[in-house]
């Protein structure tokens, strides 16, 4: 796939490295052009001069940015991403990472409202950045939950998720993005509050087939 990653921080950099390793064509952009260039050089991606340039030739656009800048970036990309699959890997965290700042809706639903012509899928937000280099635990793929209202867009994201080494888990419609954001918050709070090493991950266990 041709993937544009908007954001070159810990999440964007880790996703860039994982996607390049999986054989995808990756373009990275960031507010700081030098930072984007460094991440691109380190991961084998290509740096773009702007968010719009990165998105215009991409099959999938991934938002790997802080939750508080989503409105600004969504406004920039509104026209460019029409008809495209947009992966919302963000979490609407407050400044202390102790709570979410979205009430009543999810960050994913809010993003869809801001870019109504795009096909938003919530994904990767429940996965800590450090795990993109190691998407398995004891030989078992970690879960990558995703949620969205467009079946074709979700099929594309499922393919991407699987290519990075995760087990894709379809959580349902975009309404469930709120649950995924709460899952991410819980993992972050546990790591920050307990001094963990930011390697914990979600992995659903037990039979899922009624015949088992």
mmCIF file with all atom_site columns, C-alpha atoms in Angstrom:
data_model
loop_
_atom_site.group_PDB
_atom_site.id
_atom_site.type_symbol
_atom_site.label_atom_id
_atom_site.label_alt_id
_atom_site.label_comp_id
_atom_site.label_asym_id
_atom_site.label_entity_id
_atom_site.label_seq_id
_atom_site.pdbx_PDB_ins_code
_atom_site.Cartn_x
_atom_site.Cartn_y
_atom_site.Cartn_z
_atom_site.occupancy
_atom_site.B_iso_or_equiv
_atom_site.pdbx_formal_charge
_atom_site.auth_seq_id
_atom_site.auth_comp_id
_atom_site.auth_asym_id
_atom_site.auth_atom_id
_atom_site.pdbx_PDB_model_num
ATOM 1   C CA . UNK A 1 1   ? 0.000   0.000   0.000  1.00 0.00 ? 1   UNK A CA 1
ATOM 2   C CA . UNK A 1 2   ? 0.928   3.655   -0.342 1.00 0.00 ? 2   UNK A CA 1
ATOM 3   C CA . UNK A 1 3   ? 0.697   4.929   3.209  1.00 0.00 ? 3   UNK A CA 1
ATOM 4   C CA . UNK A 1 4   ? 0.957   8.522   4.409  1.00 0.00 ? 4   UNK A CA 1
ATOM 5   C CA . UNK A 1 5   ? 1.782   8.847   8.091  1.00 0.00 ? 5   UNK A CA 1
ATOM 6   C CA . UNK A 1 6   ? 0.934   12.258  9.494  1.00 0.00 ? 6   UNK A CA 1
ATOM 7   C CA . UNK A 1 7   ? 3.146   12.671  12.527 1.00 0.00 ? 7   UNK A CA 1
ATOM 8   C CA . UNK A 1 8   ? 6.737   11.662  13.151 1.00 0.00 ? 8   UNK A CA 1
ATOM 9   C CA . UNK A 1 9   ? 6.752   11.197  16.909 1.00 0.00 ? 9   UNK A CA 1
ATOM 10  C CA . UNK A 1 10  ? 7.061   7.895   18.757 1.00 0.00 ? 10  UNK A CA 1
ATOM 11  C CA . UNK A 1 11  ? 3.921   6.433   17.189 1.00 0.00 ? 11  UNK A CA 1
ATOM 12  C CA . UNK A 1 12  ? 4.510   7.775   13.701 1.00 0.00 ? 12  UNK A CA 1
ATOM 13  C CA . UNK A 1 13  ? 8.129   6.694   13.672 1.00 0.00 ? 13  UNK A CA 1
ATOM 14  C CA . UNK A 1 14  ? 7.336   3.212   14.955 1.00 0.00 ? 14  UNK A CA 1
ATOM 15  C CA . UNK A 1 15  ? 4.505   2.741   12.467 1.00 0.00 ? 15  UNK A CA 1
ATOM 16  C CA . UNK A 1 16  ? 6.727   3.991   9.652  1.00 0.00 ? 16  UNK A CA 1
ATOM 17  C CA . UNK A 1 17  ? 9.430   1.456   10.464 1.00 0.00 ? 17  UNK A CA 1
ATOM 18  C CA . UNK A 1 18  ? 6.922   -1.386  10.766 1.00 0.00 ? 18  UNK A CA 1
ATOM 19  C CA . UNK A 1 19  ? 5.117   -0.496  7.536  1.00 0.00 ? 19  UNK A CA 1
ATOM 20  C CA . UNK A 1 20  ? 8.332   -0.164  5.534  1.00 0.00 ? 20  UNK A CA 1
ATOM 21  C CA . UNK A 1 21  ? 9.506   -3.504  6.914  1.00 0.00 ? 21  UNK A CA 1
ATOM 22  C CA . UNK A 1 22  ? 6.202   -5.036  5.761  1.00 0.00 ? 22  UNK A CA 1
ATOM 23  C CA . UNK A 1 23  ? 6.853   -3.824  2.216  1.00 0.00 ? 23  UNK A CA 1
ATOM 24  C CA . UNK A 1 24  ? 4.609   -0.779  2.060  1.00 0.00 ? 24  UNK A CA 1
ATOM 25  C CA . UNK A 1 25  ? 5.522   2.518   0.416  1.00 0.00 ? 25  UNK A CA 1
ATOM 26  C CA . UNK A 1 26  ? 5.531   5.045   3.240  1.00 0.00 ? 26  UNK A CA 1
ATOM 27  C CA . UNK A 1 27  ? 5.556   8.832   3.263  1.00 0.00 ? 27  UNK A CA 1
ATOM 28  C CA . UNK A 1 28  ? 6.053   10.699  6.539  1.00 0.00 ? 28  UNK A CA 1
ATOM 29  C CA . UNK A 1 29  ? 5.314   14.281  7.404  1.00 0.00 ? 29  UNK A CA 1
ATOM 30  C CA . UNK A 1 30  ? 5.421   16.376  10.553 1.00 0.00 ? 30  UNK A CA 1
ATOM 31  C CA . UNK A 1 31  ? 5.112   19.967  11.733 1.00 0.00 ? 31  UNK A CA 1
ATOM 32  C CA . UNK A 1 32  ? 8.909   20.007  11.978 1.00 0.00 ? 32  UNK A CA 1
ATOM 33  C CA . UNK A 1 33  ? 10.227  19.168  8.509  1.00 0.00 ? 33  UNK A CA 1
ATOM 34  C CA . UNK A 1 34  ? 13.664  18.229  9.857  1.00 0.00 ? 34  UNK A CA 1
ATOM 35  C CA . UNK A 1 35  ? 12.089  15.745  12.244 1.00 0.00 ? 35  UNK A CA 1
ATOM 36  C CA . UNK A 1 36  ? 10.111  14.162  9.431  1.00 0.00 ? 36  UNK A CA 1
ATOM 37  C CA . UNK A 1 37  ? 13.258  13.923  7.306  1.00 0.00 ? 37  UNK A CA 1
ATOM 38  C CA . UNK A 1 38  ? 15.152  12.188  10.118 1.00 0.00 ? 38  UNK A CA 1
ATOM 39  C CA . UNK A 1 39  ? 12.376  9.665   10.755 1.00 0.00 ? 39  UNK A CA 1
ATOM 40  C CA . UNK A 1 40  ? 12.143  8.980   7.031  1.00 0.00 ? 40  UNK A CA 1
ATOM 41  C CA . UNK A 1 41  ? 15.886  8.425   6.794  1.00 0.00 ? 41  UNK A CA 1
ATOM 42  C CA . UNK A 1 42  ? 15.896  6.172   9.852  1.00 0.00 ? 42  UNK A CA 1
ATOM 43  C CA . UNK A 1 43  ? 12.981  4.014   8.720  1.00 0.00 ? 43  UNK A CA 1
ATOM 44  C CA . UNK A 1 44  ? 13.361  3.883   4.950  1.00 0.00 ? 44  UNK A CA 1
ATOM 45  C CA . UNK A 1 45  ? 10.347  6.085   4.283  1.00 0.00 ? 45  UNK A CA 1
ATOM 46  C CA . UNK A 1 46  ? 10.101  9.274   2.240  1.00 0.00 ? 46  UNK A CA 1
ATOM 47  C CA . UNK A 1 47  ? 9.555   12.684  3.816  1.00 0.00 ? 47  UNK A CA 1
ATOM 48  C CA . UNK A 1 48  ? 6.889   15.000  2.389  1.00 0.00 ? 48  UNK A CA 1
ATOM 49  C CA . UNK A 1 49  ? 6.891   18.785  2.541  1.00 0.00 ? 49  UNK A CA 1
ATOM 50  C CA . UNK A 1 50  ? 3.348   19.041  3.886  1.00 0.00 ? 50  UNK A CA 1
ATOM 51  C CA . UNK A 1 51  ? 0.479   16.976  5.210  1.00 0.00 ? 51  UNK A CA 1
ATOM 52  C CA . UNK A 1 52  ? -1.477  17.597  2.029  1.00 0.00 ? 52  UNK A CA 1
ATOM 53  C CA . UNK A 1 53  ? 1.397   16.437  -0.187 1.00 0.00 ? 53  UNK A CA 1
ATOM 54  C CA . UNK A 1 54  ? 1.791   13.279  1.873  1.00 0.00 ? 54  UNK A CA 1
ATOM 55  C CA . UNK A 1 55  ? -1.899  12.457  1.682  1.00 0.00 ? 55  UNK A CA 1
ATOM 56  C CA . UNK A 1 56  ? -2.685  13.250  -1.932 1.00 0.00 ? 56  UNK A CA 1
ATOM 57  C CA . UNK A 1 57  ? -0.983  10.178  -3.432 1.00 0.00 ? 57  UNK A CA 1
ATOM 58  C CA . UNK A 1 58  ? -1.672  7.760   -0.554 1.00 0.00 ? 58  UNK A CA 1
ATOM 59  C CA . UNK A 1 59  ? -4.088  4.833   -0.426 1.00 0.00 ? 59  UNK A CA 1
ATOM 60  C CA . UNK A 1 60  ? -4.242  5.070   3.372  1.00 0.00 ? 60  UNK A CA 1
ATOM 61  C CA . UNK A 1 61  ? -3.629  8.139   5.532  1.00 0.00 ? 61  UNK A CA 1
ATOM 62  C CA . UNK A 1 62  ? -2.679  7.483   9.160  1.00 0.00 ? 62  UNK A CA 1
ATOM 63  C CA . UNK A 1 63  ? -3.044  10.209  11.776 1.00 0.00 ? 63  UNK A CA 1
ATOM 64  C CA . UNK A 1 64  ? -0.313  9.569   14.350 1.00 0.00 ? 64  UNK A CA 1
ATOM 65  C CA . UNK A 1 65  ? -0.512  12.906  16.103 1.00 0.00 ? 65  UNK A CA 1
ATOM 66  C CA . UNK A 1 66  ? -1.475  14.218  19.560 1.00 0.00 ? 66  UNK A CA 1
ATOM 67  C CA . UNK A 1 67  ? -5.211  14.348  20.061 1.00 0.00 ? 67  UNK A CA 1
ATOM 68  C CA . UNK A 1 68  ? -5.243  18.094  20.642 1.00 0.00 ? 68  UNK A CA 1
ATOM 69  C CA . UNK A 1 69  ? -3.985  18.892  17.136 1.00 0.00 ? 69  UNK A CA 1
ATOM 70  C CA . UNK A 1 70  ? -6.480  16.692  15.309 1.00 0.00 ? 70  UNK A CA 1
ATOM 71  C CA . UNK A 1 71  ? -8.866  19.589  14.535 1.00 0.00 ? 71  UNK A CA 1
ATOM 72  C CA . UNK A 1 72  ? -6.052  21.597  12.924 1.00 0.00 ? 72  UNK A CA 1
ATOM 73  C CA . UNK A 1 73  ? -4.778  18.694  10.834 1.00 0.00 ? 73  UNK A CA 1
ATOM 74  C CA . UNK A 1 74  ? -8.284  17.609  9.858  1.00 0.00 ? 74  UNK A CA 1
ATOM 75  C CA . UNK A 1 75  ? -8.952  21.099  8.513  1.00 0.00 ? 75  UNK A CA 1
ATOM 76  C CA . UNK A 1 76  ? -5.779  20.908  6.423  1.00 0.00 ? 76  UNK A CA 1
ATOM 77  C CA . UNK A 1 77  ? -6.639  17.495  4.994  1.00 0.00 ? 77  UNK A CA 1
ATOM 78  C CA . UNK A 1 78  ? -10.404 17.851  4.553  1.00 0.00 ? 78  UNK A CA 1
ATOM 79  C CA . UNK A 1 79  ? -10.322 18.171  0.767  1.00 0.00 ? 79  UNK A CA 1
ATOM 80  C CA . UNK A 1 80  ? -7.260  16.014  0.131  1.00 0.00 ? 80  UNK A CA 1
ATOM 81  C CA . UNK A 1 81  ? -8.609  12.904  1.863  1.00 0.00 ? 81  UNK A CA 1
ATOM 82  C CA . UNK A 1 82  ? -12.046 12.831  0.227  1.00 0.00 ? 82  UNK A CA 1
ATOM 83  C CA . UNK A 1 83  ? -12.833 9.192   -0.562 1.00 0.00 ? 83  UNK A CA 1
ATOM 84  C CA . UNK A 1 84  ? -9.644  7.941   1.105  1.00 0.00 ? 84  UNK A CA 1
ATOM 85  C CA . UNK A 1 85  ? -9.219  5.588   4.053  1.00 0.00 ? 85  UNK A CA 1
ATOM 86  C CA . UNK A 1 86  ? -8.093  7.614   7.068  1.00 0.00 ? 86  UNK A CA 1
ATOM 87  C CA . UNK A 1 87  ? -6.782  5.648   10.032 1.00 0.00 ? 87  UNK A CA 1
ATOM 88  C CA . UNK A 1 88  ? -7.274  7.467   13.312 1.00 0.00 ? 88  UNK A CA 1
ATOM 89  C CA . UNK A 1 89  ? -4.491  6.268   15.599 1.00 0.00 ? 89  UNK A CA 1
ATOM 90  C CA . UNK A 1 90  ? -4.969  9.179   17.998 1.00 0.00 ? 90  UNK A CA 1
ATOM 91  C CA . UNK A 1 91  ? -6.297  9.348   21.536 1.00 0.00 ? 91  UNK A CA 1
ATOM 92  C CA . UNK A 1 92  ? -8.045  12.465  22.920 1.00 0.00 ? 92  UNK A CA 1
ATOM 93  C CA . UNK A 1 93  ? -5.959  12.620  26.101 1.00 0.00 ? 93  UNK A CA 1
ATOM 94  C CA . UNK A 1 94  ? -5.757  15.530  28.503 1.00 0.00 ? 94  UNK A CA 1
ATOM 95  C CA . UNK A 1 95  ? -2.469  17.261  29.300 1.00 0.00 ? 95  UNK A CA 1
ATOM 96  C CA . UNK A 1 96  ? -1.621  14.905  32.171 1.00 0.00 ? 96  UNK A CA 1
ATOM 97  C CA . UNK A 1 97  ? -2.599  11.713  30.316 1.00 0.00 ? 97  UNK A CA 1
ATOM 98  C CA . UNK A 1 98  ? -5.029  10.943  33.131 1.00 0.00 ? 98  UNK A CA 1
ATOM 99  C CA . UNK A 1 99  ? -8.333  11.211  31.252 1.00 0.00 ? 99  UNK A CA 1
ATOM 100 C CA . UNK A 1 100 ? -9.979  11.734  27.879 1.00 0.00 ? 100 UNK A CA 1
ATOM 101 C CA . UNK A 1 101 ? -11.206 15.167  26.852 1.00 0.00 ? 101 UNK A CA 1
ATOM 102 C CA . UNK A 1 102 ? -13.969 13.971  24.520 1.00 0.00 ? 102 UNK A CA 1
ATOM 103 C CA . UNK A 1 103 ? -17.434 13.757  26.064 1.00 0.00 ? 103 UNK A CA 1
ATOM 104 C CA . UNK A 1 104 ? -20.418 12.001  24.504 1.00 0.00 ? 104 UNK A CA 1
ATOM 105 C CA . UNK A 1 105 ? -18.622 10.968  21.319 1.00 0.00 ? 105 UNK A CA 1
ATOM 106 C CA . UNK A 1 106 ? -15.274 9.439   20.475 1.00 0.00 ? 106 UNK A CA 1
ATOM 107 C CA . UNK A 1 107 ? -12.268 11.125  18.970 1.00 0.00 ? 107 UNK A CA 1
ATOM 108 C CA . UNK A 1 108 ? -12.797 8.870   15.966 1.00 0.00 ? 108 UNK A CA 1
ATOM 109 C CA . UNK A 1 109 ? -16.391 10.018  15.510 1.00 0.00 ? 109 UNK A CA 1
ATOM 110 C CA . UNK A 1 110 ? -15.352 13.634  15.923 1.00 0.00 ? 110 UNK A CA 1
ATOM 111 C CA . UNK A 1 111 ? -12.699 13.179  13.215 1.00 0.00 ? 111 UNK A CA 1
ATOM 112 C CA . UNK A 1 112 ? -15.271 11.650  10.848 1.00 0.00 ? 112 UNK A CA 1
ATOM 113 C CA . UNK A 1 113 ? -17.480 14.677  11.418 1.00 0.00 ? 113 UNK A CA 1
ATOM 114 C CA . UNK A 1 114 ? -14.598 16.988  10.526 1.00 0.00 ? 114 UNK A CA 1
ATOM 115 C CA . UNK A 1 115 ? -13.683 15.103  7.328  1.00 0.00 ? 115 UNK A CA 1
ATOM 116 C CA . UNK A 1 116 ? -17.070 13.746  6.210  1.00 0.00 ? 116 UNK A CA 1
ATOM 117 C CA . UNK A 1 117 ? -15.942 12.725  2.720  1.00 0.00 ? 117 UNK A CA 1
ATOM 118 C CA . UNK A 1 118 ? -13.183 10.463  4.078  1.00 0.00 ? 118 UNK A CA 1
ATOM 119 C CA . UNK A 1 119 ? -13.673 6.927   5.398  1.00 0.00 ? 119 UNK A CA 1
ATOM 120 C CA . UNK A 1 120 ? -12.405 6.960   8.967  1.00 0.00 ? 120 UNK A CA 1
ATOM 121 C CA . UNK A 1 121 ? -11.326 3.795   10.746 1.00 0.00 ? 121 UNK A CA 1
ATOM 122 C CA . UNK A 1 122 ? -10.095 3.853   14.328 1.00 0.00 ? 122 UNK A CA 1
ATOM 123 C CA . UNK A 1 123 ? -7.018  1.622   14.592 1.00 0.00 ? 123 UNK A CA 1
ATOM 124 C CA . UNK A 1 124 ? -3.598  1.319   16.242 1.00 0.00 ? 124 UNK A CA 1
ATOM 125 C CA . UNK A 1 125 ? -4.623  3.638   19.095 1.00 0.00 ? 125 UNK A CA 1
ATOM 126 C CA . UNK A 1 126 ? -4.720  0.759   21.612 1.00 0.00 ? 126 UNK A CA 1
ATOM 127 C CA . UNK A 1 127 ? -1.135  -0.270  20.791 1.00 0.00 ? 127 UNK A CA 1
ATOM 128 C CA . UNK A 1 128 ? 1.814   1.345   22.553 1.00 0.00 ? 128 UNK A CA 1
ATOM 129 C CA . UNK A 1 129 ? 4.423   2.676   20.110 1.00 0.00 ? 129 UNK A CA 1
ATOM 130 C CA . UNK A 1 130 ? 7.136   0.353   21.414 1.00 0.00 ? 130 UNK A CA 1
ATOM 131 C CA . UNK A 1 131 ? 5.143   -2.722  20.408 1.00 0.00 ? 131 UNK A CA 1
ATOM 132 C CA . UNK A 1 132 ? 5.155   -1.966  16.680 1.00 0.00 ? 132 UNK A CA 1
ATOM 133 C CA . UNK A 1 133 ? 8.660   -3.426  16.551 1.00 0.00 ? 133 UNK A CA 1
ATOM 134 C CA . UNK A 1 134 ? 7.510   -6.550  18.424 1.00 0.00 ? 134 UNK A CA 1
ATOM 135 C CA . UNK A 1 135 ? 3.868   -7.305  17.505 1.00 0.00 ? 135 UNK A CA 1
ATOM 136 C CA . UNK A 1 136 ? 3.883   -10.708 19.202 1.00 0.00 ? 136 UNK A CA 1
ATOM 137 C CA . UNK A 1 137 ? 4.031   -12.001 22.761 1.00 0.00 ? 137 UNK A CA 1
ATOM 138 C CA . UNK A 1 138 ? 5.306   -15.540 23.331 1.00 0.00 ? 138 UNK A CA 1
ATOM 139 C CA . UNK A 1 139 ? 4.873   -16.212 19.631 1.00 0.00 ? 139 UNK A CA 1
ATOM 140 C CA . UNK A 1 140 ? 1.235   -15.090 19.570 1.00 0.00 ? 140 UNK A CA 1
ATOM 141 C CA . UNK A 1 141 ? 0.249   -11.977 17.595 1.00 0.00 ? 141 UNK A CA 1
ATOM 142 C CA . UNK A 1 142 ? -1.010  -9.077  19.679 1.00 0.00 ? 142 UNK A CA 1
ATOM 143 C CA . UNK A 1 143 ? -4.514  -7.796  19.022 1.00 0.00 ? 143 UNK A CA 1
ATOM 144 C CA . UNK A 1 144 ? -5.018  -4.733  16.843 1.00 0.00 ? 144 UNK A CA 1
ATOM 145 C CA . UNK A 1 145 ? -8.572  -3.521  17.343 1.00 0.00 ? 145 UNK A CA 1
ATOM 146 C CA . UNK A 1 146 ? -10.258 -1.390  14.713 1.00 0.00 ? 146 UNK A CA 1
ATOM 147 C CA . UNK A 1 147 ? -13.670 0.204   14.308 1.00 0.00 ? 147 UNK A CA 1
ATOM 148 C CA . UNK A 1 148 ? -15.411 1.994   11.464 1.00 0.00 ? 148 UNK A CA 1
ATOM 149 C CA . UNK A 1 149 ? -18.630 2.329   9.522  1.00 0.00 ? 149 UNK A CA 1
ATOM 150 C CA . UNK A 1 150 ? -17.305 1.635   6.012  1.00 0.00 ? 150 UNK A CA 1
ATOM 151 C CA . UNK A 1 151 ? -16.860 -2.093  5.313  1.00 0.00 ? 151 UNK A CA 1
ATOM 152 C CA . UNK A 1 152 ? -14.427 -1.614  2.438  1.00 0.00 ? 152 UNK A CA 1
ATOM 153 C CA . UNK A 1 153 ? -12.281 0.776   4.451  1.00 0.00 ? 153 UNK A CA 1
ATOM 154 C CA . UNK A 1 154 ? -12.206 -1.683  7.345  1.00 0.00 ? 154 UNK A CA 1
ATOM 155 C CA . UNK A 1 155 ? -11.137 -4.482  4.997  1.00 0.00 ? 155 UNK A CA 1
ATOM 156 C CA . UNK A 1 156 ? -8.212  -2.324  3.873  1.00 0.00 ? 156 UNK A CA 1
ATOM 157 C CA . UNK A 1 157 ? -7.216  -1.592  7.464  1.00 0.00 ? 157 UNK A CA 1
ATOM 158 C CA . UNK A 1 158 ? -7.536  -5.272  8.374  1.00 0.00 ? 158 UNK A CA 1
ATOM 159 C CA . UNK A 1 159 ? -5.103  -6.120  5.580  1.00 0.00 ? 159 UNK A CA 1
ATOM 160 C CA . UNK A 1 160 ? -2.679  -3.445  6.800  1.00 0.00 ? 160 UNK A CA 1
ATOM 161 C CA . UNK A 1 161 ? -2.937  -4.599  10.412 1.00 0.00 ? 161 UNK A CA 1
ATOM 162 C CA . UNK A 1 162 ? -2.264  -8.203  9.460  1.00 0.00 ? 162 UNK A CA 1
ATOM 163 C CA . UNK A 1 163 ? 0.729   -7.241  7.308  1.00 0.00 ? 163 UNK A CA 1
ATOM 164 C CA . UNK A 1 164 ? 2.385   -5.633  10.343 1.00 0.00 ? 164 UNK A CA 1
ATOM 165 C CA . UNK A 1 165 ? 2.150   -8.880  12.293 1.00 0.00 ? 165 UNK A CA 1
ATOM 166 C CA . UNK A 1 166 ? -0.897  -8.235  14.462 1.00 0.00 ? 166 UNK A CA 1
ATOM 167 C CA . UNK A 1 167 ? -4.130  -10.172 14.799 1.00 0.00 ? 167 UNK A CA 1
ATOM 168 C CA . UNK A 1 168 ? -6.864  -7.873  13.498 1.00 0.00 ? 168 UNK A CA 1
ATOM 169 C CA . UNK A 1 169 ? -9.985  -7.680  15.661 1.00 0.00 ? 169 UNK A CA 1
ATOM 170 C CA . UNK A 1 170 ? -13.004 -5.938  14.162 1.00 0.00 ? 170 UNK A CA 1
ATOM 171 C CA . UNK A 1 171 ? -14.663 -4.104  17.057 1.00 0.00 ? 171 UNK A CA 1
ATOM 172 C CA . UNK A 1 172 ? -17.637 -2.951  14.992 1.00 0.00 ? 172 UNK A CA 1
ATOM 173 C CA . UNK A 1 173 ? -18.855 0.488   13.962 1.00 0.00 ? 173 UNK A CA 1
ATOM 174 C CA . UNK A 1 174 ? -17.226 3.808   14.707 1.00 0.00 ? 174 UNK A CA 1
ATOM 175 C CA . UNK A 1 175 ? -19.369 4.064   17.840 1.00 0.00 ? 175 UNK A CA 1
ATOM 176 C CA . UNK A 1 176 ? -16.950 1.537   19.368 1.00 0.00 ? 176 UNK A CA 1
ATOM 177 C CA . UNK A 1 177 ? -14.018 3.896   18.860 1.00 0.00 ? 177 UNK A CA 1
ATOM 178 C CA . UNK A 1 178 ? -14.899 5.308   22.273 1.00 0.00 ? 178 UNK A CA 1
ATOM 179 C CA . UNK A 1 179 ? -14.303 1.914   23.859 1.00 0.00 ? 179 UNK A CA 1
ATOM 180 C CA . UNK A 1 180 ? -10.953 1.611   22.077 1.00 0.00 ? 180 UNK A CA 1
ATOM 181 C CA . UNK A 1 181 ? -9.938  5.046   23.337 1.00 0.00 ? 181 UNK A CA 1
ATOM 182 C CA . UNK A 1 182 ? -10.820 4.002   26.879 1.00 0.00 ? 182 UNK A CA 1
ATOM 183 C CA . UNK A 1 183 ? -8.732  0.837   26.426 1.00 0.00 ? 183 UNK A CA 1
ATOM 184 C CA . UNK A 1 184 ? -5.801  2.988   25.366 1.00 0.00 ? 184 UNK A CA 1
ATOM 185 C CA . UNK A 1 185 ? -6.299  5.293   28.342 1.00 0.00 ? 185 UNK A CA 1
ATOM 186 C CA . UNK A 1 186 ? -6.296  2.341   30.744 1.00 0.00 ? 186 UNK A CA 1
ATOM 187 C CA . UNK A 1 187 ? -3.039  0.987   29.327 1.00 0.00 ? 187 UNK A CA 1
ATOM 188 C CA . UNK A 1 188 ? -1.401  4.417   29.513 1.00 0.00 ? 188 UNK A CA 1
ATOM 189 C CA . UNK A 1 189 ? -2.577  5.065   33.075 1.00 0.00 ? 189 UNK A CA 1
ATOM 190 C CA . UNK A 1 190 ? -1.358  1.641   34.222 1.00 0.00 ? 190 UNK A CA 1
ATOM 191 C CA . UNK A 1 191 ? 2.090   2.198   32.740 1.00 0.00 ? 191 UNK A CA 1
ATOM 192 C CA . UNK A 1 192 ? 2.437   5.757   34.018 1.00 0.00 ? 192 UNK A CA 1
ATOM 193 C CA . UNK A 1 193 ? 1.004   5.047   37.459 1.00 0.00 ? 193 UNK A CA 1
ATOM 194 C CA . UNK A 1 194 ? 2.918   1.827   38.127 1.00 0.00 ? 194 UNK A CA 1
ATOM 195 C CA . UNK A 1 195 ? 6.237   2.641   36.514 1.00 0.00 ? 195 UNK A CA 1
ATOM 196 C CA . UNK A 1 196 ? 5.827   -0.081  33.915 1.00 0.00 ? 196 UNK A CA 1
ATOM 197 C CA . UNK A 1 197 ? 8.118   -0.240  30.885 1.00 0.00 ? 197 UNK A CA 1
ATOM 198 C CA . UNK A 1 198 ? 5.514   0.628   28.209 1.00 0.00 ? 198 UNK A CA 1
ATOM 199 C CA . UNK A 1 199 ? 5.410   -2.852  26.713 1.00 0.00 ? 199 UNK A CA 1
ATOM 200 C CA . UNK A 1 200 ? 1.976   -4.047  27.884 1.00 0.00 ? 200 UNK A CA 1
ATOM 201 C CA . UNK A 1 201 ? -0.546  -4.909  25.195 1.00 0.00 ? 201 UNK A CA 1
ATOM 202 C CA . UNK A 1 202 ? -4.082  -6.182  24.687 1.00 0.00 ? 202 UNK A CA 1
ATOM 203 C CA . UNK A 1 203 ? -4.496  -9.821  23.772 1.00 0.00 ? 203 UNK A CA 1
ATOM 204 C CA . UNK A 1 204 ? -7.918  -11.451 23.827 1.00 0.00 ? 204 UNK A CA 1
ATOM 205 C CA . UNK A 1 205 ? -7.634  -15.084 24.886 1.00 0.00 ? 205 UNK A CA 1
ATOM 206 C CA . UNK A 1 206 ? -10.004 -18.016 25.058 1.00 0.00 ? 206 UNK A CA 1
ATOM 207 C CA . UNK A 1 207 ? -12.174 -19.669 22.401 1.00 0.00 ? 207 UNK A CA 1
ATOM 208 C CA . UNK A 1 208 ? -14.280 -17.429 20.194 1.00 0.00 ? 208 UNK A CA 1
ATOM 209 C CA . UNK A 1 209 ? -15.994 -20.286 18.310 1.00 0.00 ? 209 UNK A CA 1
ATOM 210 C CA . UNK A 1 210 ? -19.215 -21.436 19.982 1.00 0.00 ? 210 UNK A CA 1
ATOM 211 C CA . UNK A 1 211 ? -18.428 -25.012 18.949 1.00 0.00 ? 211 UNK A CA 1
ATOM 212 C CA . UNK A 1 212 ? -15.215 -25.058 20.958 1.00 0.00 ? 212 UNK A CA 1
#
